[in-house]
Amino acid sequence: MRKSLLALVCLFLFATGKGVTGEPHIVKEDERVSMDSLWLRTKLATEKATIFCDRTSPTIALTVQELENYWRGAPVWLCLSKANEIHRLKTDGYRLTATPGQIKITAFTEQGLLYGAFHLLRLQTTNQLEPTFQIEESPDYDIRILNHWDNLNRTVERGYAGYSIWEWDKLPDSISPRYRAYGRLNASIGINATVLNNVNAPAKVLSADMLKKVKVIADELRPYHIRVFLSVNFSSPAALGGLPTSDPLNKEVIGWWKAKVKEIYQLIPDFGGFLVKANSEGLPGPQDYGRTHADGANMLADALRPYKGIVMWRAFVYNPSNEDRAKQAYSEFKPLDGQFRENVIIQVKNGPVDFQPREPFSPLFGAMRQTPLMPELQITQEYLGFSNHLVFLASQWEEFFNSDTYCNGAGSTVAKTTDGTFFNPQLTAIAGVANIGADANWCGHYFAQANWYAFGRMAWNNQLTAATIADEWIRMTFTSDPEFLDPVRSMMLDSYETAVNYMMPLGLHHLFAWEHHYGPEPWTDIPGARPDWLPSYYHQANKDGIGFDRTTAGSNAVSQYFSPLREEFNDLTTCPEKFLLWFHHIPWSYTMKNGQPFWDTLCYTYDNGVQKVREFQKVWDRTEGLIDETRFRHVQSRLKIQARDAVWWKDACLLYFQTFSGLPIPYNIERPVHELDDLMKIKLDLKHHN
Ligand code: GCW
């Protein structure tokens, strides 16, 4: 009797996650799981696995070690094979074959074996191992690269996870163990390249002293097959080399870059190349000398070509002009199509403006047929609540990859225009602006780790769905327990749309606070500021309505898209509602397709965003006791901030836009809890480093 009562009490405590004292039952983190594990949290195997390989190299040694430590199955054979035996695979690809009693990983490069091993371990951790299987995988992009916006003083532009992990002040003598941990994490998701420093680059990064430090990082990352790149300042020949000019057609300038490149390759034989932000946001570039982007990029490409280095040249440009900012990158780059060297790739942000919560895809995708383009995604949440908001970005990227450009008729997705399916490019690549810093949890928010993970997975396979990746990541990072997995996965999958809804629904964009971009300031007016840095330029709210008219009657940005998309965007009745205010100035009296007044829809959508975050809090609180306390509490506290911020966003935007619409906020939604005047006084002291 007693026994069964005790069992009943235990069962009850277990089910509720509460301890005998009424305190939550705490699941302690396994002490062997280090902070640097992130999604690689599999426990060490009790017995070393048996691994066979008849070759050795630093990468193979790492691969063997990884499997010995974590694989709990049949012996594994690592087979380096001749290319023609597995001709369907690309350089980094692999084949996994499991038959009873034996696993074979076949690849024709050592990195292929490394990626294959991580795949096998992932199947084990996520409980997806079958007794027999054959899997072949090749990446969609040749270069899968992180862009760090890390400054040499270790601040990180738009970084929300502490200082830079690159300890420039301590290098080259002292080597942080995090460099290898970084290599391992990236290799586990197929990332094979990194740009160490901010695109807003000082010339100094190319100084002899700095290059010695870069060499050390490159040496640490090499076994993980991560090639190092640098962002360079276009005026380095003058600023660092003391030349009178940095004109790309000047002989001395050309000679300076050649010598500098040679110096780099003597230190780092597998150096990847340069990333360049030129003639953008005040940075120097070829246009300062009357030359084009192609002149500038080609000159650098010629210097790098003998060493197989490449130039990633950014298309993020906009001049102080009257042209709609959303049109400018296309206007500048489209005419240069076909003028770039083979080792140049143009790096294009996903949307035409600037990493806003939701943008249509940049019309450059599909439009440049003779020049390879690489998408640039922003993993760091500059415009999505920093590391305070839980926003799973795979949903945004899934939408982006699957957007139809119509460049070769229906079905010409952005994915196909960039991954080599179309146009036969010499190079394919994809970049993600990193969200990594020196914080203990690497990314500021535990769920921000999921965005780094998702970037790597989608750079490998751009057809993976957000749902698949969320599932995988939760199992790897937390648990496969359905009590946790199912609700948390739904929360992640709802989180992107939710953030868009409480921040900038229906095509609104750039309503952010000046400079730091945290929180709403649709009213901001900074005397003397460029108009296209101010929210009013984008929302265009007035007594008649709201939204940016980019139709043929307005800025005509629609014309940069292929038919029939341009007509679809142009017509108010066919434009997807999620882009309504991106392309149209909507009268306050407008009626939506479902018959609801536009103003009411705007209000309901904001409110929906707020309600969802409240639900996320409930979902999360129910997971108490299912995971460790550290991560539980961290996420719980961030969700509180997110919930408060969501209300702040909703109140600020609705109360402000109401001053134009003059319409009541529908009575069946939460009433504002703030006064507009008070919200307009908020000035957060958040630093923006560059
Ligand atoms: O989104 C904007 C950011 C800048 C950034 C710039 C860019 C690195 O606000 O901080 O500078 O884009 O992408 O170059």
XYZ file of C-alpha atoms and ligand atoms in Angstrom:
704
model
C 0.000 0.000 0.000
C 2.721 2.405 1.101
C 4.864 1.365 -1.790
C 2.177 2.055 -4.330
C 1.415 5.426 -2.717
C 5.067 6.379 -3.017
C 5.085 5.250 -6.622
C 2.004 7.325 -7.253
C 3.586 10.387 -5.649
C 6.754 9.848 -7.678
C 4.745 9.458 -10.840
C 2.874 12.644 -10.069
C 6.104 14.533 -9.339
C 7.685 13.211 -12.463
C 4.701 14.125 -14.595
C 4.452 17.645 -13.210
C 8.184 18.221 -13.149
C 7.958 19.424 -9.528
C 10.273 18.257 -6.749
C 9.127 17.205 -3.269
C 9.657 20.667 -1.882
C 7.321 22.071 -4.496
C 10.360 23.467 -6.231
C 10.720 22.495 -9.876
C 12.563 19.253 -10.364
C 15.863 20.275 -11.914
C 17.456 18.211 -14.630
C 21.168 18.852 -14.349
C 23.222 19.210 -17.471
C 25.523 16.277 -18.022
C 28.847 17.574 -16.862
C 30.629 16.163 -19.865
C 28.529 18.318 -22.152
C 30.597 21.457 -22.491
C 29.267 24.891 -23.310
C 30.940 24.608 -26.688
C 28.831 21.656 -27.779
C 25.723 23.560 -28.924
C 23.933 21.056 -31.152
C 26.697 18.446 -30.790
C 25.580 17.242 -27.399
C 25.654 13.484 -27.913
C 27.152 11.826 -24.892
C 30.546 10.201 -25.258
C 30.165 6.548 -26.198
C 31.099 4.242 -23.335
C 33.267 2.163 -25.644
C 35.323 3.481 -28.516
C 33.786 2.606 -31.845
C 35.853 0.666 -34.381
C 36.828 2.828 -37.333
C 38.871 1.724 -40.332
C 40.690 3.974 -42.753
C 43.806 3.247 -44.747
C 44.893 6.870 -45.077
C 45.657 9.565 -42.636
C 45.685 13.349 -42.532
C 44.661 15.919 -39.921
C 41.101 15.897 -41.288
C 40.872 12.117 -41.378
C 42.261 11.949 -37.853
C 39.522 14.340 -36.716
C 36.885 12.302 -38.488
C 38.077 9.090 -36.882
C 38.179 10.726 -33.470
C 34.672 12.107 -33.834
C 33.309 8.660 -34.699
C 35.355 6.861 -32.054
C 34.012 9.175 -29.406
C 30.378 9.317 -30.359
C 29.401 6.482 -32.668
C 27.632 3.601 -30.928
C 27.077 1.188 -33.796
C 28.738 -1.236 -36.153
C 32.327 -0.673 -37.355
C 32.707 2.158 -39.840
C 34.914 2.084 -42.928
C 36.083 5.420 -44.281
C 36.811 5.016 -47.981
C 38.483 7.639 -50.112
C 37.451 6.709 -53.575
C 38.342 7.789 -57.107
C 36.040 10.435 -58.460
C 34.627 8.250 -61.210
C 33.388 5.565 -58.816
C 30.871 7.936 -57.323
C 30.635 10.358 -60.211
C 27.292 11.775 -59.155
C 28.854 13.372 -56.098
C 30.411 16.815 -55.996
C 33.743 17.508 -54.316
C 32.348 17.740 -50.797
C 29.753 15.005 -51.246
C 29.639 11.552 -49.699
C 27.792 8.253 -49.751
C 26.700 6.480 -46.585
C 25.981 2.776 -46.867
C 24.759 0.699 -43.992
C 24.472 -3.070 -44.231
C 24.090 -5.361 -41.230
C 27.301 -5.221 -39.242
C 29.042 -2.577 -41.323
C 28.846 1.111 -42.248
C 30.734 2.611 -45.143
C 31.361 6.303 -45.745
C 32.638 6.895 -49.255
C 33.851 10.205 -50.643
C 36.573 11.367 -52.918
C 37.811 14.090 -50.620
C 38.700 13.976 -46.961
C 36.157 16.705 -46.215
C 33.530 14.484 -47.819
C 34.386 11.836 -45.211
C 34.178 14.426 -42.441
C 30.733 15.593 -43.574
C 29.609 11.984 -43.994
C 30.677 11.187 -40.425
C 28.709 14.120 -39.057
C 25.685 12.991 -41.057
C 25.921 9.521 -39.582
C 26.172 10.906 -36.069
C 23.203 13.180 -36.737
C 21.107 10.176 -37.745
C 22.084 8.525 -34.478
C 21.265 11.537 -32.291
C 17.970 12.245 -33.993
C 16.868 8.586 -33.802
C 16.675 8.169 -37.549
C 18.986 5.205 -38.040
C 17.586 2.326 -40.068
C 19.294 -1.084 -40.102
C 20.207 -0.687 -43.770
C 20.340 2.410 -45.931
C 22.186 4.165 -48.683
C 22.333 7.944 -48.722
C 24.127 10.211 -51.171
C 24.562 13.889 -50.509
C 26.266 16.763 -52.307
C 26.047 20.410 -51.333
C 23.988 22.881 -53.333
C 26.634 25.613 -53.038
C 30.409 25.191 -53.405
C 31.185 27.925 -50.886
C 29.105 28.020 -47.706
C 30.468 30.952 -45.852
C 29.904 32.907 -42.657
C 30.508 36.652 -42.769
C 31.640 38.018 -39.441
C 31.048 41.717 -38.974
C 33.773 41.654 -36.338
C 35.985 44.664 -35.848
C 39.648 44.531 -35.020
C 38.973 45.999 -31.543
C 36.715 42.983 -30.946
C 33.426 44.844 -31.029
C 30.948 43.246 -33.423
C 28.801 45.362 -35.702
C 25.208 44.173 -35.241
C 26.505 41.484 -32.883
C 24.444 40.585 -29.827
C 26.530 37.871 -28.217
C 29.386 39.819 -26.690
C 32.781 40.539 -28.114
C 34.276 38.888 -31.150
C 35.512 35.344 -30.747
C 38.648 36.367 -32.647
C 41.029 37.503 -29.953
C 43.101 39.824 -32.104
C 44.637 41.365 -29.004
C 46.038 37.987 -27.899
C 46.956 36.550 -31.281
C 49.251 35.229 -32.682
C 50.753 33.912 -29.443
C 47.710 32.816 -27.556
C 45.212 30.546 -29.294
C 41.684 30.279 -27.946
C 40.223 26.752 -27.819
C 37.106 28.290 -29.293
C 38.720 28.438 -32.751
C 38.670 24.666 -32.980
C 35.264 24.434 -31.392
C 34.089 26.873 -34.066
C 35.678 24.715 -36.763
C 33.987 21.594 -35.451
C 30.540 23.185 -35.139
C 30.735 24.602 -38.635
C 32.061 21.410 -40.179
C 29.206 19.501 -38.573
C 26.733 21.506 -40.680
C 28.856 21.739 -43.810
C 30.070 25.342 -43.563
C 33.428 25.482 -45.311
C 34.517 29.126 -45.295
C 34.549 32.239 -43.146
C 35.217 35.945 -43.554
C 36.846 36.927 -40.288
C 36.262 40.668 -40.285
C 33.616 43.291 -40.860
C 32.756 44.385 -44.400
C 33.276 47.899 -43.054
C 36.959 47.088 -43.144
C 39.904 49.247 -42.199
C 42.981 48.996 -44.435
C 44.906 47.802 -41.395
C 43.518 44.299 -41.679
C 46.064 43.714 -44.449
C 49.050 44.875 -42.389
C 51.867 42.357 -41.904
C 51.075 42.090 -38.179
C 47.422 41.336 -38.746
C 48.163 38.759 -41.396
C 50.299 36.818 -38.926
C 47.272 36.622 -36.650
C 45.002 35.609 -39.499
C 47.424 32.837 -40.378
C 47.041 31.322 -36.910
C 43.260 31.203 -37.207
C 43.547 29.731 -40.702
C 45.866 27.022 -39.342
C 43.403 26.183 -36.584
C 40.464 25.945 -38.965
C 42.220 24.085 -41.791
C 41.685 20.566 -40.446
C 37.946 21.320 -40.431
C 38.173 22.423 -44.052
C 37.202 25.975 -43.374
C 38.918 28.435 -45.656
C 39.604 31.893 -44.388
C 38.688 35.064 -46.299
C 39.118 38.724 -45.404
C 37.024 41.820 -46.010
C 39.239 44.494 -47.513
C 39.073 48.233 -47.828
C 39.226 49.354 -51.435
C 41.540 52.260 -50.619
C 44.148 50.044 -48.947
C 46.872 50.916 -51.491
C 46.649 54.554 -50.434
C 45.687 54.104 -46.782
C 48.115 51.286 -45.981
C 50.567 51.322 -48.884
C 51.074 55.100 -48.969
C 50.312 55.348 -52.697
C 48.797 58.593 -53.986
C 45.717 56.766 -55.311
C 43.760 53.517 -55.140
C 42.485 53.792 -58.728
C 42.016 50.189 -59.889
C 43.461 50.917 -63.324
C 46.628 52.497 -61.970
C 49.719 50.317 -62.501
C 51.178 50.918 -59.076
C 47.870 50.122 -57.435
C 47.632 46.883 -59.408
C 51.204 46.053 -58.380
C 50.442 46.800 -54.728
C 47.515 44.386 -54.658
C 49.552 41.687 -56.441
C 52.335 41.961 -53.892
C 49.871 41.960 -50.995
C 48.097 38.886 -52.327
C 51.423 37.117 -52.725
C 52.328 37.977 -49.138
C 49.019 36.522 -47.939
C 49.394 33.260 -49.869
C 52.920 32.772 -48.558
C 51.413 32.663 -45.091
C 48.094 31.013 -45.930
C 48.371 28.816 -49.030
C 44.650 28.006 -49.098
C 43.447 31.564 -48.443
C 39.982 31.993 -49.956
C 39.993 35.578 -51.201
C 38.390 38.938 -50.537
C 34.937 40.204 -49.655
C 34.436 43.824 -50.709
C 31.924 46.476 -49.736
C 32.729 49.327 -52.086
C 31.004 52.627 -52.789
C 28.443 51.787 -50.170
C 27.524 53.680 -47.019
C 30.511 56.001 -47.285
C 33.154 53.377 -48.025
C 35.641 53.966 -50.832
C 35.379 52.157 -54.148
C 36.225 52.259 -57.827
C 33.590 54.917 -58.523
C 35.741 57.390 -56.583
C 38.057 57.227 -59.615
C 35.381 57.177 -62.282
C 35.632 53.385 -62.628
C 32.898 50.788 -62.373
C 32.276 48.015 -59.875
C 33.488 45.618 -62.579
C 36.806 47.489 -62.943
C 37.351 47.283 -59.215
C 36.344 43.665 -58.782
C 38.302 42.475 -61.829
C 41.509 44.124 -60.725
C 41.366 42.248 -57.407
C 40.290 39.062 -59.175
C 43.358 39.219 -61.433
C 45.617 39.483 -58.408
C 43.942 36.481 -56.757
C 43.526 34.237 -59.794
C 47.035 32.658 -59.826
C 46.306 31.292 -56.347
C 42.710 30.228 -57.081
C 41.393 32.983 -54.842
C 38.064 34.668 -55.492
C 36.396 38.049 -55.031
C 32.981 38.325 -53.422
C 31.807 41.787 -54.417
C 28.750 43.134 -52.615
C 25.784 44.615 -54.441
C 24.550 46.387 -51.299
C 24.802 49.880 -52.780
C 22.588 52.929 -52.794
C 23.568 56.442 -53.734
C 22.133 59.616 -52.314
C 19.667 60.006 -55.166
C 15.967 60.299 -55.686
C 15.699 56.807 -57.058
C 13.725 54.427 -54.839
C 16.338 52.716 -52.707
C 14.772 49.334 -53.474
C 15.739 49.839 -57.136
C 19.318 50.965 -56.774
C 21.331 47.749 -56.552
C 19.626 46.451 -59.688
C 20.138 49.742 -61.526
C 23.856 49.677 -60.806
C 24.637 46.015 -61.284
C 22.338 44.731 -64.002
C 24.120 46.771 -66.730
C 27.438 45.193 -65.647
C 26.219 41.631 -66.267
C 28.859 39.672 -68.170
C 31.670 42.126 -67.424
C 33.128 40.329 -64.415
C 36.040 37.880 -64.340
C 35.312 34.206 -63.743
C 36.578 34.346 -60.173
C 34.203 37.138 -59.174
C 30.852 36.452 -57.573
C 28.355 39.169 -56.684
C 26.977 38.959 -53.161
C 23.343 40.057 -53.023
C 21.223 40.481 -49.896
C 18.031 38.427 -49.975
C 15.840 41.503 -50.380
C 16.271 44.719 -52.357
C 16.537 47.036 -49.318
C 18.285 45.694 -46.261
C 17.514 42.539 -44.297
C 14.101 43.796 -43.225
C 11.840 41.387 -41.311
C 10.123 40.604 -44.598
C 11.114 41.708 -48.090
C 10.338 40.304 -51.504
C 13.467 38.745 -53.050
C 15.972 41.060 -54.727
C 15.144 41.392 -58.438
C 18.830 40.819 -59.232
C 18.223 37.078 -58.730
C 17.488 35.697 -62.137
C 18.323 38.978 -63.848
C 22.096 38.547 -64.052
C 22.528 35.515 -66.234
C 26.209 35.829 -67.069
C 27.496 36.626 -63.603
C 27.263 34.279 -60.644
C 25.309 35.691 -57.700
C 25.543 34.542 -54.105
C 22.708 35.198 -51.660
C 23.616 36.990 -48.437
C 21.344 36.120 -45.499
C 21.486 37.802 -42.122
C 21.756 35.300 -39.296
C 22.355 37.962 -36.686
C 19.014 39.521 -35.727
C 19.755 43.174 -36.422
C 16.159 43.758 -37.481
C 14.486 40.973 -35.539
C 14.887 41.786 -31.849
C 18.622 41.164 -31.435
C 19.331 38.214 -29.157
C 16.211 38.923 -27.098
C 13.602 37.583 -29.487
C 13.062 33.974 -30.412
C 12.786 34.051 -34.199
C 13.592 30.944 -36.227
C 14.908 32.294 -39.499
C 14.738 29.099 -41.524
C 11.125 30.044 -42.304
C 12.248 33.347 -43.830
C 14.945 31.616 -45.846
C 12.609 28.862 -47.028
C 10.298 31.555 -48.383
C 13.259 33.253 -50.059
C 14.718 30.156 -51.723
C 11.325 29.105 -53.044
C 10.312 32.507 -54.413
C 9.677 32.215 -58.124
C 11.677 34.726 -60.154
C 10.093 33.547 -63.467
C 13.456 34.255 -65.155
C 13.137 31.010 -67.136
C 9.385 30.699 -66.860
C 7.361 29.370 -63.939
C 9.340 27.422 -61.365
C 12.536 29.502 -61.676
C 13.074 29.764 -57.969
C 15.753 31.914 -56.366
C 17.349 28.637 -55.280
C 17.742 27.563 -58.916
C 19.120 30.920 -60.023
C 21.931 30.700 -57.460
C 22.808 27.037 -56.914
C 23.978 26.263 -60.445
C 20.725 24.728 -61.732
C 20.511 27.630 -64.207
C 23.128 29.634 -66.104
C 26.019 27.185 -65.569
C 28.067 29.484 -63.290
C 31.758 28.890 -62.586
C 31.167 29.448 -58.917
C 28.294 28.943 -56.510
C 28.243 30.341 -53.001
C 26.025 31.547 -50.185
C 26.836 33.796 -47.228
C 25.300 34.268 -43.795
C 26.117 37.205 -41.533
C 27.177 35.451 -38.344
C 25.473 35.786 -34.969
C 28.445 34.446 -33.060
C 30.266 36.099 -30.186
C 32.327 35.370 -27.102
C 29.252 34.884 -24.874
C 29.136 31.578 -23.043
C 26.270 30.367 -25.237
C 27.896 31.748 -28.422
C 24.793 33.444 -29.886
C 23.195 35.450 -27.068
C 19.926 33.449 -27.144
C 19.930 29.671 -27.054
C 17.431 29.632 -29.897
C 19.665 31.897 -31.981
C 21.985 28.903 -32.208
C 19.238 27.340 -34.316
C 19.679 30.061 -36.928
C 23.384 29.376 -37.297
C 22.536 25.681 -37.567
C 19.778 26.349 -40.111
C 22.035 28.497 -42.251
C 24.567 25.682 -42.550
C 21.919 23.093 -43.308
C 20.232 25.218 -45.980
C 23.552 26.216 -47.521
C 24.088 22.506 -47.974
C 20.571 21.765 -49.152
C 18.388 24.716 -50.063
C 15.323 22.498 -50.296
C 15.352 21.473 -46.655
C 12.249 22.788 -44.938
C 12.188 24.880 -41.802
C 10.140 22.084 -40.206
C 12.787 19.441 -40.884
C 15.562 21.643 -39.597
C 13.683 22.672 -36.448
C 12.957 19.041 -35.672
C 16.556 18.038 -36.177
C 17.947 20.951 -34.186
C 15.680 20.390 -31.174
C 16.540 16.704 -31.049
C 20.246 17.485 -31.267
C 20.234 20.440 -28.892
C 17.608 19.466 -26.332
C 15.774 16.171 -26.499
C 13.647 13.899 -28.680
C 11.004 13.659 -25.962
C 7.751 14.455 -27.812
C 6.436 16.328 -24.807
C 9.137 18.911 -25.494
C 9.770 18.387 -29.175
C 6.252 18.841 -30.556
C 5.220 22.119 -28.882
C 8.669 23.673 -29.162
C 8.888 22.812 -32.848
C 5.502 24.446 -33.507
C 6.635 27.488 -31.564
C 9.790 27.760 -33.656
C 7.849 27.366 -36.879
C 5.394 30.100 -35.873
C 8.057 32.441 -34.599
C 9.093 34.186 -37.819
C 5.568 35.106 -38.920
C 4.846 36.169 -35.368
C 7.759 38.593 -35.265
C 6.775 40.024 -38.644
C 3.250 40.474 -37.324
C 4.126 42.398 -34.180
C 6.818 44.433 -35.954
C 6.046 45.076 -39.613
C 3.139 43.162 -41.098
C 1.581 43.497 -44.550
C 4.751 44.712 -46.258
C 5.734 47.472 -43.827
C 9.478 47.905 -43.457
C 12.177 49.977 -41.797
C 10.132 51.320 -38.893
C 13.114 50.895 -36.593
C 14.705 53.144 -34.038
C 17.517 55.222 -35.438
C 20.969 53.659 -35.599
C 20.671 50.689 -33.255
C 17.501 49.263 -34.872
C 15.967 47.901 -31.660
C 12.344 48.798 -31.129
C 9.826 50.910 -33.028
C 10.267 54.499 -34.115
C 8.000 54.981 -37.134
C 7.972 58.695 -36.296
C 11.755 59.281 -36.257
C 12.918 62.432 -37.879
C 16.598 63.228 -37.603
C 17.315 66.668 -39.000
C 19.771 66.453 -41.887
C 19.553 62.637 -42.141
C 19.309 60.945 -45.536
C 15.606 60.535 -46.274
C 16.077 56.854 -47.084
C 17.404 56.211 -43.600
C 14.134 57.420 -42.068
C 11.010 55.307 -41.516
C 8.693 57.907 -43.079
C 10.465 57.326 -46.421
C 9.292 53.713 -46.271
C 5.838 53.815 -44.670
C 4.673 57.022 -46.393
C 1.775 57.311 -43.948
C -0.453 60.345 -44.427
C -4.107 61.302 -44.180
C -4.941 59.290 -47.310
C -3.242 56.041 -46.555
C -0.027 54.142 -45.958
C 2.623 52.240 -47.944
C 5.267 52.803 -50.618
C 3.901 53.037 -54.149
C 6.330 50.970 -56.192
C 3.835 50.304 -58.978
C 4.124 51.621 -62.529
C 2.321 54.715 -61.257
C 4.872 55.117 -58.467
C 8.609 54.330 -58.332
C 8.081 51.490 -60.815
C 10.268 49.075 -58.851
C 7.876 46.368 -60.051
C 9.413 46.685 -63.514
C 12.623 45.088 -62.224
C 10.798 41.778 -61.802
C 9.990 39.345 -64.596
C 6.499 38.927 -65.979
C 4.041 37.767 -64.751
C 5.399 38.669 -61.317
C 5.673 42.346 -62.100
C 2.011 42.484 -63.100
C 1.070 40.458 -60.034
C 2.909 42.862 -57.713
C 1.641 45.871 -59.635
C -2.023 45.029 -59.297
C -3.514 45.730 -55.902
C -5.905 42.841 -56.239
C -3.229 40.232 -57.024
C -0.330 41.529 -54.944
C 0.284 39.045 -52.090
C -1.034 40.650 -48.912
C 2.270 40.074 -47.157
C 3.799 42.600 -49.618
C 0.870 44.973 -49.871
C 2.513 48.033 -48.300
C 5.837 47.227 -49.916
C 4.357 47.824 -53.347
C 1.239 49.914 -52.754
C 0.045 53.038 -51.037
C -3.203 51.783 -49.567
C -6.085 54.136 -48.736
C -7.253 53.878 -45.134
C -10.695 53.061 -46.508
C -9.424 50.047 -48.482
C -11.229 46.727 -48.098
C -9.163 43.548 -48.041
C -9.958 40.507 -50.176
C -11.833 38.867 -47.312
C -14.041 41.928 -46.907
C -12.334 43.201 -43.763
C -11.414 46.895 -43.611
C -7.668 47.397 -44.163
C -7.181 49.305 -40.901
C -8.841 46.541 -38.895
C -6.628 43.958 -40.596
C -3.527 45.929 -39.674
C -4.670 46.097 -36.048
C -5.631 42.425 -35.870
C -2.339 41.377 -37.386
C -0.312 43.334 -34.834
C -2.483 41.906 -32.084
C -2.036 38.402 -33.412
C 1.731 38.839 -33.112
C 1.364 39.822 -29.465
C -1.008 36.955 -28.659
C 1.342 34.445 -30.227
C 4.281 35.508 -28.091
C 2.052 35.104 -25.042
C 1.351 31.556 -26.238
C 5.077 30.941 -26.658
C 5.521 31.827 -22.992
C 2.923 29.256 -22.007
C 4.456 26.621 -24.245
C 7.854 27.272 -22.760
C 6.779 27.316 -19.131
C 5.240 23.889 -19.612
C 8.661 22.516 -20.545
C 10.039 23.190 -17.076
C 11.716 20.085 -15.765
C 12.045 18.530 -19.206
C 15.379 20.228 -19.897
C 18.176 21.713 -17.814
C 17.520 24.717 -15.654
C 20.121 27.016 -17.212
C 18.616 26.933 -20.653
C 15.065 26.804 -19.373
C 15.433 29.978 -17.329
C 17.400 31.807 -19.965
C 14.757 31.277 -22.617
C 11.976 31.995 -20.147
C 13.464 35.391 -19.301
C 14.008 36.246 -22.958
C 10.408 35.381 -23.794
C 9.256 37.867 -21.171
C 11.281 40.574 -22.869
C 9.919 39.514 -26.230
C 6.341 39.672 -24.944
C 6.870 43.178 -23.577
C 8.572 44.258 -26.792
C 5.744 42.871 -28.886
C 3.233 45.023 -26.989
C 5.591 47.984 -27.355
C 5.758 47.439 -31.127
C 2.006 47.053 -31.472
C 1.148 50.080 -29.376
C 3.779 52.285 -30.975
C 2.837 51.453 -34.547
C -0.929 51.416 -34.123
C -1.095 54.579 -32.001
C 1.217 56.381 -34.387
C -0.544 55.277 -37.580
C -3.852 56.054 -35.925
C -2.846 59.732 -35.887
C -3.186 59.507 -39.701
C -6.032 57.031 -40.106
C -8.184 58.569 -37.365
C -9.891 55.166 -37.031
C -10.618 53.278 -33.817
C -8.627 50.220 -32.843
C -11.180 47.367 -33.113
C -12.786 46.877 -29.728
C -12.258 43.138 -29.550
C -8.480 43.342 -29.312
C -6.235 44.257 -26.403
C -6.273 47.996 -25.695
C -3.006 49.885 -25.894
C -1.234 50.055 -22.546
C 1.134 52.877 -23.499
C 0.723 56.533 -24.355
C 2.159 57.457 -27.729
C 3.924 60.472 -26.204
C 5.743 58.273 -23.726
C 6.804 55.832 -26.406
C 8.121 58.663 -28.525
C 10.417 59.703 -25.696
C 12.161 56.337 -25.438
C 15.810 56.627 -26.409
C 17.726 53.463 -25.690
C 21.405 53.821 -25.068
C 22.465 50.973 -27.304
C 25.796 51.279 -28.976
C 26.201 50.554 -32.647
C 29.825 49.718 -33.376
C 31.484 50.037 -36.713
O 22.005 46.516 -42.521
C 23.010 47.467 -42.679
C 23.605 47.564 -41.316
C 25.041 47.992 -41.303
C 25.805 47.081 -42.259
C 25.226 47.264 -43.661
C 25.895 46.347 -44.671
C 28.024 46.230 -42.063
O 22.822 48.435 -40.548
O 25.510 47.858 -39.983
O 27.191 47.341 -42.250
O 23.869 46.932 -43.644
O 25.340 45.301 -44.936
O 26.938 46.680 -45.194
